[in-house]
PDB file of C-alpha atoms in Angstrom:
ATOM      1  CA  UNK D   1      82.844 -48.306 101.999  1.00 45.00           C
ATOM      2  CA  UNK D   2      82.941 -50.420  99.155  1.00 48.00           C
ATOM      3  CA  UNK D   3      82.427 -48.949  95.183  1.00 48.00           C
ATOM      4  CA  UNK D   4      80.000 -51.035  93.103  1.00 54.00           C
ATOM      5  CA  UNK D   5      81.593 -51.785  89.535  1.00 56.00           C
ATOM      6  CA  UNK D   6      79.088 -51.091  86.625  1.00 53.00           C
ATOM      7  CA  UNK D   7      78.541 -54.105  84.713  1.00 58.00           C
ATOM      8  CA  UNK D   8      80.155 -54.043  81.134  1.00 59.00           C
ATOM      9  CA  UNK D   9      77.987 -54.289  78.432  1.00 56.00           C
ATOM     10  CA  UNK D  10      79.286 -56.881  75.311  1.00 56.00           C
ATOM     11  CA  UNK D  11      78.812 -54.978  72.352  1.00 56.00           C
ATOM     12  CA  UNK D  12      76.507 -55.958  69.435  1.00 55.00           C
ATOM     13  CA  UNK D  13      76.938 -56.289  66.232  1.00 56.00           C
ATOM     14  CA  UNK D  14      78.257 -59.310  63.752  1.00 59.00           C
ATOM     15  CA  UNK D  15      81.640 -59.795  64.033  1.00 65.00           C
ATOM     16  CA  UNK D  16      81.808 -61.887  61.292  1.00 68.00           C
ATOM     17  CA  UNK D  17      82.955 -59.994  58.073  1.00 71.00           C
ATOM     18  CA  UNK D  18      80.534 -57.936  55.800  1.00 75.00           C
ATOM     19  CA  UNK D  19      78.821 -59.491  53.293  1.00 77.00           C
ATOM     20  CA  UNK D  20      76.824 -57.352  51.994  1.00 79.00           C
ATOM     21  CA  UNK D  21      78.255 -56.814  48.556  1.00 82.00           C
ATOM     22  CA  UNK D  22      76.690 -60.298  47.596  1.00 84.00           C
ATOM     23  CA  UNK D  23      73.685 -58.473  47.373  1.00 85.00           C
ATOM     24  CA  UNK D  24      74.784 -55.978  44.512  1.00 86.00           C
ATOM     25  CA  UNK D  25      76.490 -58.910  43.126  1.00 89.00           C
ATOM     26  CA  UNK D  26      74.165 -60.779  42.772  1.00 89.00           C
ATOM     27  CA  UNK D  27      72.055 -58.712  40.998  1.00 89.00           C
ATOM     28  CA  UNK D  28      74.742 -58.022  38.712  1.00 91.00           C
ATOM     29  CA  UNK D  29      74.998 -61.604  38.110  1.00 92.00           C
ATOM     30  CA  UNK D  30      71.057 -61.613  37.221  1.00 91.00           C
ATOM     31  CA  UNK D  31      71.273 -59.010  35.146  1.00 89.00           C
ATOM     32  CA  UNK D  32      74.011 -60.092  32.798  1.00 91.00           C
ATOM     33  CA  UNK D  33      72.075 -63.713  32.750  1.00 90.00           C
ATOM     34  CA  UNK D  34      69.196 -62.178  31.363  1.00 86.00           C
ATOM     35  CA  UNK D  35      71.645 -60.083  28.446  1.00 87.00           C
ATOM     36  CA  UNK D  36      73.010 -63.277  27.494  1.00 87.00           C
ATOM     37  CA  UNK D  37      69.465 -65.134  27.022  1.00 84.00           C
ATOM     38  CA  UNK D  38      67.895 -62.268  24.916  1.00 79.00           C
ATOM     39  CA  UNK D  39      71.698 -62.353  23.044  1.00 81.00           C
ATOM     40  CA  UNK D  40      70.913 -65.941  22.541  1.00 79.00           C
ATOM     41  CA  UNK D  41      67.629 -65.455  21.680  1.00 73.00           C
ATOM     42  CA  UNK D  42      67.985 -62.453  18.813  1.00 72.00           C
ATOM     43  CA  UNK D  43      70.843 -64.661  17.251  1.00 72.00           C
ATOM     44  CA  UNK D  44      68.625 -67.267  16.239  1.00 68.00           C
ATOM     45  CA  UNK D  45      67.677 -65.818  13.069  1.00 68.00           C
ATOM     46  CA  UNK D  46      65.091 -67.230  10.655  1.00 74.00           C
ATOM     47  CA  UNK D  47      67.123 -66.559   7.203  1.00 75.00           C
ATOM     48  CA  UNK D  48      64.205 -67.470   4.538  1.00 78.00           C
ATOM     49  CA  UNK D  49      61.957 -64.419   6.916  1.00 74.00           C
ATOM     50  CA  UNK D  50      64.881 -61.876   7.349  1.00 75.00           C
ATOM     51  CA  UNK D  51      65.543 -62.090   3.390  1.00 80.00           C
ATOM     52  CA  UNK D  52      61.693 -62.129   2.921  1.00 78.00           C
ATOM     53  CA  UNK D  53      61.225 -58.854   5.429  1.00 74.00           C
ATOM     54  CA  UNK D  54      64.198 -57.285   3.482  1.00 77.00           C
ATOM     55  CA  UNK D  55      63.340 -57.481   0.012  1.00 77.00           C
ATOM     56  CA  UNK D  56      60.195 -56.402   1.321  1.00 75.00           C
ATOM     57  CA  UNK D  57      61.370 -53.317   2.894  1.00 76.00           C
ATOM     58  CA  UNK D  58      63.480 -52.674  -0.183  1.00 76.00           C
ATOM     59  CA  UNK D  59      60.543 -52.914  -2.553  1.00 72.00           C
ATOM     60  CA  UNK D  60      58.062 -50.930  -0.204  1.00 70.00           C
ATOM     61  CA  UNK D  61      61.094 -47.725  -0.008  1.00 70.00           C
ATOM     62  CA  UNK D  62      61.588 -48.219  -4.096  1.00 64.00           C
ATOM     63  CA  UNK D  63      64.789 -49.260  -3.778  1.00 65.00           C
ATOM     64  CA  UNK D  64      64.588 -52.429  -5.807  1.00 64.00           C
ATOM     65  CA  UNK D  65      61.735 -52.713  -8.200  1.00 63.00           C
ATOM     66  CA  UNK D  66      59.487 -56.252  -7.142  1.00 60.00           C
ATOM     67  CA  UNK D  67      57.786 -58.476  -9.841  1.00 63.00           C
ATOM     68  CA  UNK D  68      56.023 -60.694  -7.073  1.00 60.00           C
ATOM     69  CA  UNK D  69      55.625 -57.629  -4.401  1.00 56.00           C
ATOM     70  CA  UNK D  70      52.561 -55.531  -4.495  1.00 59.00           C
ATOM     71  CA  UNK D  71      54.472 -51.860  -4.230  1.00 55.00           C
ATOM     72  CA  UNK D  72      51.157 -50.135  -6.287  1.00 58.00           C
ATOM     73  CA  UNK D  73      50.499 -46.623  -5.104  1.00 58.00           C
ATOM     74  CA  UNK D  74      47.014 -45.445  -4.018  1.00 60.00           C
ATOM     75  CA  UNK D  75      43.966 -45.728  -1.816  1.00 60.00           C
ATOM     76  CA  UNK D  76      42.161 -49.434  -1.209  1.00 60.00           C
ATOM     77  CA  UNK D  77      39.030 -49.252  -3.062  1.00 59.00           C
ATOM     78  CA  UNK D  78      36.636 -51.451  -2.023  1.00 60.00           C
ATOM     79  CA  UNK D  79      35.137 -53.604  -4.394  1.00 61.00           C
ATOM     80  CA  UNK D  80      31.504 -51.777  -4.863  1.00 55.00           C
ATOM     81  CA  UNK D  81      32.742 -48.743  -5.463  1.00 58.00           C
ATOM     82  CA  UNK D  82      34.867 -49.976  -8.584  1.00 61.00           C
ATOM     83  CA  UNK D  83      33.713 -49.032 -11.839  1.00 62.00           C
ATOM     84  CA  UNK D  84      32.482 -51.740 -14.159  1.00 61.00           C
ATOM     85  CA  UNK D  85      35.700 -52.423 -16.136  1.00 62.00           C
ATOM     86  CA  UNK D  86      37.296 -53.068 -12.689  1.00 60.00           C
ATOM     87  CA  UNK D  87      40.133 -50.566 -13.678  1.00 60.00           C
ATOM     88  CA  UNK D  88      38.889 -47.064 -11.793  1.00 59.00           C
ATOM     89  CA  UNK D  89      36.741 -45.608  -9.262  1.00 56.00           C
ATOM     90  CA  UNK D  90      33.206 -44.903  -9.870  1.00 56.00           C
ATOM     91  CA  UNK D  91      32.191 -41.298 -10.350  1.00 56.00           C
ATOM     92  CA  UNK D  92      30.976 -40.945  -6.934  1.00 55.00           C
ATOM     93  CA  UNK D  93      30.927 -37.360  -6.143  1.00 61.00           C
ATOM     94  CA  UNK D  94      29.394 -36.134  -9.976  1.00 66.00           C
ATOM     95  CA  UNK D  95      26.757 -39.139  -9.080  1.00 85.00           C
ATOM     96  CA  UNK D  96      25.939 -37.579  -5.576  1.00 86.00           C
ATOM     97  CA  UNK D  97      25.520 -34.123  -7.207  1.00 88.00           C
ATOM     98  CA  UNK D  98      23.459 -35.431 -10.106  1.00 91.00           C
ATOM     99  CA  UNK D  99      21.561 -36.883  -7.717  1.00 91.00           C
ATOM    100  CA  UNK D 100      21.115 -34.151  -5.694  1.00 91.00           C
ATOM    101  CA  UNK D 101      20.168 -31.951  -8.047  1.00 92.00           C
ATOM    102  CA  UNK D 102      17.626 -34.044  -9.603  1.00 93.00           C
ATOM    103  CA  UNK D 103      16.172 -34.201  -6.472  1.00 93.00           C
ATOM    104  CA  UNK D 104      15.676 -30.499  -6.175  1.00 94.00           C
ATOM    105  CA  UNK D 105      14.603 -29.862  -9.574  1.00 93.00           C
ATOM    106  CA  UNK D 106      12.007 -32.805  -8.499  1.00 94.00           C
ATOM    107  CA  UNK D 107      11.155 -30.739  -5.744  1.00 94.00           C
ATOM    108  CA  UNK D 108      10.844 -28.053  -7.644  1.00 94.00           C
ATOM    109  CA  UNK D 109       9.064 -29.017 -10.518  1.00 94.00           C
ATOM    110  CA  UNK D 110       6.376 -30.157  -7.542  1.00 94.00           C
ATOM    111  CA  UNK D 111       6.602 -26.226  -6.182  1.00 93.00           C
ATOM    112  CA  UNK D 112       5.770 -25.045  -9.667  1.00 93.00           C
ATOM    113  CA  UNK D 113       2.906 -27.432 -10.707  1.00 94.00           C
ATOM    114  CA  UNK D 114       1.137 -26.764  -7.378  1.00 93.00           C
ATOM    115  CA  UNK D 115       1.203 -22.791  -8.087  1.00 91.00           C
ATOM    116  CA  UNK D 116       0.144 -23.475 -11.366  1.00 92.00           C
ATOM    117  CA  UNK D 117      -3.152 -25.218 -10.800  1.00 92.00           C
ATOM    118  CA  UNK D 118      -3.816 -22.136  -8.035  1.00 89.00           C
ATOM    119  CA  UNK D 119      -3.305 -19.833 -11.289  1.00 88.00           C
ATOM    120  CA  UNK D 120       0.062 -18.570  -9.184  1.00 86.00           C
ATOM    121  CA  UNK D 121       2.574 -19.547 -11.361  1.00 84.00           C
ATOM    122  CA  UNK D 122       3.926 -16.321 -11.670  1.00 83.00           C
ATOM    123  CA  UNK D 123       4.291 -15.496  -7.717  1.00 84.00           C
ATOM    124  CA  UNK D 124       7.383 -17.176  -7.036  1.00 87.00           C
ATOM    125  CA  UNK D 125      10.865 -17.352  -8.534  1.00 88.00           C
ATOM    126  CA  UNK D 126      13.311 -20.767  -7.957  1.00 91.00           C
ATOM    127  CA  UNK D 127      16.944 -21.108  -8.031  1.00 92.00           C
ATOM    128  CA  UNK D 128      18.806 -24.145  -7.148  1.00 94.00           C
ATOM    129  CA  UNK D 129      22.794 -23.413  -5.511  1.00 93.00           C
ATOM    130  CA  UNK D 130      25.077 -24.770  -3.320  1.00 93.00           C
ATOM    131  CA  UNK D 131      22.446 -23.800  -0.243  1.00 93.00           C
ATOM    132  CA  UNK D 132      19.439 -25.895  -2.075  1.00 94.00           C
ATOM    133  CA  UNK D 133      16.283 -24.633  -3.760  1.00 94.00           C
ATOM    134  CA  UNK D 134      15.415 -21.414  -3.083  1.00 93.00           C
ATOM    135  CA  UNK D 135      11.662 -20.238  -3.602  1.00 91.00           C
ATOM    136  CA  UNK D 136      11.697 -16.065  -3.735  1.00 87.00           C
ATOM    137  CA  UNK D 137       8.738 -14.701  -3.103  1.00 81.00           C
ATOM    138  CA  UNK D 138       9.311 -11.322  -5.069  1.00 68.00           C
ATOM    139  CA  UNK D 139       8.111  -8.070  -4.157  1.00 61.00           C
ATOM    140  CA  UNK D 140       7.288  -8.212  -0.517  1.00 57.00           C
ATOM    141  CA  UNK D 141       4.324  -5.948  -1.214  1.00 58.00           C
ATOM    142  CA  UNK D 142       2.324  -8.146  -3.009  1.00 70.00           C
ATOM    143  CA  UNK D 143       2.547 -11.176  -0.113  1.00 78.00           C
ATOM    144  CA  UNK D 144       2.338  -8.103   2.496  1.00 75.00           C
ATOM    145  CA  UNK D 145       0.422  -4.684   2.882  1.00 70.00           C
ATOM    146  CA  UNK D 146       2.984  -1.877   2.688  1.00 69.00           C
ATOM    147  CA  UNK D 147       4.702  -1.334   6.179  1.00 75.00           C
ATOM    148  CA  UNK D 148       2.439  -4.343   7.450  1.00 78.00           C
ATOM    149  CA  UNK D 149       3.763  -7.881   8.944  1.00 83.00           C
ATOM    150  CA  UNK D 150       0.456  -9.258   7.715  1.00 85.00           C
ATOM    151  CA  UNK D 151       0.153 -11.720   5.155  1.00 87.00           C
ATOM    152  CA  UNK D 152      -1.671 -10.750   2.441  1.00 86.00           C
ATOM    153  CA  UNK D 153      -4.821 -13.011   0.909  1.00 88.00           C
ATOM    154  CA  UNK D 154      -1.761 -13.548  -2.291  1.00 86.00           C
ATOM    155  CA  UNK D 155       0.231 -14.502  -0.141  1.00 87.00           C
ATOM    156  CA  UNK D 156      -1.388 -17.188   1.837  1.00 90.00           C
ATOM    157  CA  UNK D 157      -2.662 -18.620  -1.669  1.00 91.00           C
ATOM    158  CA  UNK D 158       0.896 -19.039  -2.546  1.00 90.00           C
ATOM    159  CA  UNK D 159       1.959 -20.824   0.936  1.00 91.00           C
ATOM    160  CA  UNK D 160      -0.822 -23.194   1.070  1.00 92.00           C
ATOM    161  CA  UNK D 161      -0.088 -24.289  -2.669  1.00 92.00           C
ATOM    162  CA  UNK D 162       3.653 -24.536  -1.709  1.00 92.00           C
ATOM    163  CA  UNK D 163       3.177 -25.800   1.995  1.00 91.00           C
ATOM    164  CA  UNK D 164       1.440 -28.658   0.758  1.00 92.00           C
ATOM    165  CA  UNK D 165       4.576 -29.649  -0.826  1.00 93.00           C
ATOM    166  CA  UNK D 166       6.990 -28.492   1.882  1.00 93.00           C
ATOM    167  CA  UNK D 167       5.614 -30.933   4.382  1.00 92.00           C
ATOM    168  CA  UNK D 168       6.374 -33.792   2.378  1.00 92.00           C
ATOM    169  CA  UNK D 169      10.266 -33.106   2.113  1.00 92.00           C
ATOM    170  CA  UNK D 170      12.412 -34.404   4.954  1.00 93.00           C
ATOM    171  CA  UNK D 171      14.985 -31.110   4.507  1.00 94.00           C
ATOM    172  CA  UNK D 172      15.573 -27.671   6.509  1.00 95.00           C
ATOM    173  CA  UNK D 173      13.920 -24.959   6.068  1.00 95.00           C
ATOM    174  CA  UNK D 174      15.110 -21.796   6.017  1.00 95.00           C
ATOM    175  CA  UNK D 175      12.521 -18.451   5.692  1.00 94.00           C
ATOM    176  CA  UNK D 176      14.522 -15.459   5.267  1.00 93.00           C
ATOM    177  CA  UNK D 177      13.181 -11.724   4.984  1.00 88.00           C
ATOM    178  CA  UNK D 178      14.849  -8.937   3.124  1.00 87.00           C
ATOM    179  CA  UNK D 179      13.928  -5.165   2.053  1.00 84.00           C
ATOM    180  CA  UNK D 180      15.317  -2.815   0.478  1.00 82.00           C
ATOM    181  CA  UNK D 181      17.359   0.047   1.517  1.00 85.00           C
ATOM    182  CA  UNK D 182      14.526   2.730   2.463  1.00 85.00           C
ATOM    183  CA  UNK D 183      14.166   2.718   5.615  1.00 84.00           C
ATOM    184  CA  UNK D 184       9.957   2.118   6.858  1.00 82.00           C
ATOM    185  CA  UNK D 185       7.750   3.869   9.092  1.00 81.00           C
ATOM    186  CA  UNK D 186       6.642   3.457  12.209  1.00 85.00           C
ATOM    187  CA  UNK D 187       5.826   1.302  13.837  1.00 84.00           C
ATOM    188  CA  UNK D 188       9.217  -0.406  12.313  1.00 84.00           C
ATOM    189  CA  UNK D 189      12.705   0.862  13.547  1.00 87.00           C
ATOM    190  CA  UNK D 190      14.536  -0.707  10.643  1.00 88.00           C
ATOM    191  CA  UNK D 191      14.623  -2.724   7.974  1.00 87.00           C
ATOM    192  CA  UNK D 192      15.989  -5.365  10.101  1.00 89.00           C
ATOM    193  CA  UNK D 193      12.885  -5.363  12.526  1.00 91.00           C
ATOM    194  CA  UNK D 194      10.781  -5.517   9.012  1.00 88.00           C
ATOM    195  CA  UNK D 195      12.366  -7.822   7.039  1.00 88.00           C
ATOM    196  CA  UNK D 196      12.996 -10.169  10.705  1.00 91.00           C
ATOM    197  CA  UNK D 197       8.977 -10.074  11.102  1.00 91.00           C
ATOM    198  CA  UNK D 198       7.911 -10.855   7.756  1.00 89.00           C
ATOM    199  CA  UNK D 199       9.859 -13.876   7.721  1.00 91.00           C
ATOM    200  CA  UNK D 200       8.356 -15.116  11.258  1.00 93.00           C
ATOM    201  CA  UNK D 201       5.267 -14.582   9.693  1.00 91.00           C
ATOM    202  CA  UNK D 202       5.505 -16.767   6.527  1.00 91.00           C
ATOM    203  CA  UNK D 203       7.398 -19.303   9.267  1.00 93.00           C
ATOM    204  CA  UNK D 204       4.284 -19.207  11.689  1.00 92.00           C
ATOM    205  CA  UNK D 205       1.847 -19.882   8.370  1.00 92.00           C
ATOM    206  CA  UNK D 206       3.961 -22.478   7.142  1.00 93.00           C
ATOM    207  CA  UNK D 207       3.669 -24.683  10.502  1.00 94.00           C
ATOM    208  CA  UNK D 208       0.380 -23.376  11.746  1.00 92.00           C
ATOM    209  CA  UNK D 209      -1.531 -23.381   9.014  1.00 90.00           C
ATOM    210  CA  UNK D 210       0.293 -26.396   6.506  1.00 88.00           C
ATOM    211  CA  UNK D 211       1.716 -28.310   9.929  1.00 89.00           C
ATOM    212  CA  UNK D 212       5.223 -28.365   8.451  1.00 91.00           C
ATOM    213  CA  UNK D 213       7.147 -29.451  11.344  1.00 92.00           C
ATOM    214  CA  UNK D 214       8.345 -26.816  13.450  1.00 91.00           C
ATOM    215  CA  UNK D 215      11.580 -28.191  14.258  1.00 93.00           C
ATOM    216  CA  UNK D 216      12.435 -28.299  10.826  1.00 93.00           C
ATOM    217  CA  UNK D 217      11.927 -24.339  10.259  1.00 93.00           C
ATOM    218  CA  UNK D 218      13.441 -21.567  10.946  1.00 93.00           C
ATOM    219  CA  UNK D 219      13.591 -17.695  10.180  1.00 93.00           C
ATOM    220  CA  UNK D 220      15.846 -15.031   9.857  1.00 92.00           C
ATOM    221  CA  UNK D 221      15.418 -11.320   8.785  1.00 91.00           C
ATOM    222  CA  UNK D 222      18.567  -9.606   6.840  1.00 91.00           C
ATOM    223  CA  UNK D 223      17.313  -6.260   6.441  1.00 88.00           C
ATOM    224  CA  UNK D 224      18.798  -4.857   2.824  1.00 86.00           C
ATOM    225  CA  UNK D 225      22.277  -5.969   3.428  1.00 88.00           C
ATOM    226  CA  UNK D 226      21.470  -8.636   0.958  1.00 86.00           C
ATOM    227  CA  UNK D 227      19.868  -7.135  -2.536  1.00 85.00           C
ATOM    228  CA  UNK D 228      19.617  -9.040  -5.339  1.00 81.00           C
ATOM    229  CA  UNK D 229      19.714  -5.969  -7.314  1.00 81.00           C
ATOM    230  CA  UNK D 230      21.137  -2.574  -7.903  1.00 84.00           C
ATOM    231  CA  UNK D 231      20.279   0.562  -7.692  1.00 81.00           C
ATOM    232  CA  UNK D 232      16.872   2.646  -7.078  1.00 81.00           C
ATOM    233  CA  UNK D 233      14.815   1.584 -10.220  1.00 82.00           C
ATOM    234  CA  UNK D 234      11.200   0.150  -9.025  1.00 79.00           C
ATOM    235  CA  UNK D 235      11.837  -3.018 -10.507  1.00 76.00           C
ATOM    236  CA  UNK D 236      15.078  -3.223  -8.495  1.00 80.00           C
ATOM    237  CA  UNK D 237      13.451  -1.778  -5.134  1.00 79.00           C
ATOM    238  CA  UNK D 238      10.730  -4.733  -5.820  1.00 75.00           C
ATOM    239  CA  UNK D 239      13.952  -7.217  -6.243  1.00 77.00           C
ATOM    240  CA  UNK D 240      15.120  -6.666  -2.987  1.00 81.00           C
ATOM    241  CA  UNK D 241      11.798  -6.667  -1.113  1.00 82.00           C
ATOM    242  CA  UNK D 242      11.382 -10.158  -0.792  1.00 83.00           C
ATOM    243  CA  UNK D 243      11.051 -13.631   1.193  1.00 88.00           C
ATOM    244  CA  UNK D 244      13.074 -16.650   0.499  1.00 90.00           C
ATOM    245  CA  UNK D 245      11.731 -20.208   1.569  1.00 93.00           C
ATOM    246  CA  UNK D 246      15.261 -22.007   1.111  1.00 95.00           C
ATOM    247  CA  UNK D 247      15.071 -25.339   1.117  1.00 95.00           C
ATOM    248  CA  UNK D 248      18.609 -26.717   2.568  1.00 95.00           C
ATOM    249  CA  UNK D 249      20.474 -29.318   0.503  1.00 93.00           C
ATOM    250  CA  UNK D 250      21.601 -31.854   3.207  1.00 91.00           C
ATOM    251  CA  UNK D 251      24.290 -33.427   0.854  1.00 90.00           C
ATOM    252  CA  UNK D 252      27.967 -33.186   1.847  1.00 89.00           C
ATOM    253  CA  UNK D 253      29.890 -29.664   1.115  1.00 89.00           C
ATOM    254  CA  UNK D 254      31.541 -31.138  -1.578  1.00 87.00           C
ATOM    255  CA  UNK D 255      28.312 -32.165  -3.654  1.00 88.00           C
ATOM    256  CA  UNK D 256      26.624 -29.228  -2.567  1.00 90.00           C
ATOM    257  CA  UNK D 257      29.653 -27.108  -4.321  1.00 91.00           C
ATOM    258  CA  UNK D 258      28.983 -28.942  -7.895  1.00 90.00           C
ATOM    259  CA  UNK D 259      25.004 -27.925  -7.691  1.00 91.00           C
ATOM    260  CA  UNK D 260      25.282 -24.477  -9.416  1.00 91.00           C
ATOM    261  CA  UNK D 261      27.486 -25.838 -12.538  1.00 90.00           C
ATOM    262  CA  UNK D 262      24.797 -28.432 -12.930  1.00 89.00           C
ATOM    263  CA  UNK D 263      21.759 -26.062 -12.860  1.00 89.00           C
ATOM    264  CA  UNK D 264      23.878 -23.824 -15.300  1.00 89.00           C
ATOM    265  CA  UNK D 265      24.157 -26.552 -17.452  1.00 87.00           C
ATOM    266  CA  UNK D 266      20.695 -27.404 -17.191  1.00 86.00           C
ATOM    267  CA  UNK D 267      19.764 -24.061 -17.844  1.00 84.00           C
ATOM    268  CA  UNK D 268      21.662 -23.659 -20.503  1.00 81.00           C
ATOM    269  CA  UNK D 269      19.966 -26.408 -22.252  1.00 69.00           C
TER     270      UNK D 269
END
């Protein structure tokens, strides 16, 4: 009995030595190519720039002081908005406010003239601030029965006079109810509930009646956490019992701060 031999297997493989360093070589080879060109590149230097870039430097930090270099300090002011002798700004913001305010004492002076020919100059009070022009309708109980949301025939005189004028002015509107600090009958909880109602109603007149737009009014009642005067005196009580028709300056916060100096000074003559 004969034993079969398994048949040998070569093995695999390169039997040459291993190469495969060039690889990483190579690569390091590349690499330190591309050092040497950028090298080459950055030493190629453009004299008459680099001085240029390093006087400029030196003048922009205020380390050397420049007779050809613009180194002023400041904001760019473009050319409109330079005054006339070319060496300052123009007043800008005082301008704005002026302008503002003219344009509520305008508005104003339109308010008054239109309660005057109704023989109601005396039914309203004005005040221009930093909120706009605001037209107090004193003494809720002449514009309203006593305890009552309802407008009285006054009162309606007084909003069609000043509605006609309202409509015309692109601004907010702001109707805002106050009282004062007794506290009403039934069928009123509070002062807030009053005060809150009596606004909505001189809102609803305004757009129902005069067709100022409705999206540019709105109402809101404060109750008597806003008097305009102290204590329990009638005159006082009547003070506080009021509606305000504010019309809202639309000018910038800034402008809208300088308003009240200028209607001072206007006041004041």
């Amino acid at each position: 009995m004969s034993v079969r031999r398994a048949r040998r297997i070569p093995e695999s493989g390169h039997a040459g030595p291993d190469e495969r360093w060039m690889a990483s070589y190579l690569d390091m080879v590349t690499v330190l190519m591309c050092m040497f060109i950028v090298m080459f590149a950055m030493s190629t230097v453009d004299q008459e720039k680099f001085e240029a870039l390093r006087a400029s430097l030196a003048t922009g930090f205020g380390s050397e002081i420049s007779e050809s270099t613009d180194v002023s300090e400041g904001v760019i002011v473009p050319p409109e908005l330079v005054d006339e002798a070319g060496e300052g700004f123009t007043e800008l913001q005082p301008n704005a406010a002026q302008q503002e305010y003219d344009s509520l004492a305008d508005l104003r002076t339109r308010l008054q003239e239109a309660l005057d020919a109704r023989g109601l100059g005396d039914a309203a009070t004005f005040t221009i601030d930093d909120r706009g022009l605001t037209v107090g309708l004193v003494s809720a109980e002449t514009f309203f029965a006593t305890n009552s949301t309802v407008l009285s025939d006054k009162a309606r005189a007084v909003l069609d006079a000043a509605g006609g004028v309202l409509v015309t002015v692109p601004n907010q509107i702001s109707v805002e109810g106050h009282a004062d600090f007794r506290q009403p009958a039934p069928p009123f909880v509070d002062n807030w509930q009053l005060s809150s109602e009596r606004a909505t109603g001189v809102l609803r007149y305004l757009v129902d009646a005069r067709t100022v737009p409705q999206e540019r009014v709105s109402s809101v009642g404060y109750g008597a956490s806003r008097p305009m005067a102290e204590g329990t005196a009638t005159q006082a009580l009547a003070m506080n019992r009021r509606v305000d028709i504010v019309v809202l300056s639309e000018a910038t916060e800034e402008v809208r701060s300088m308003l009240p100096g200028l209607a001072a000074a206007d006041a004041s003559g």
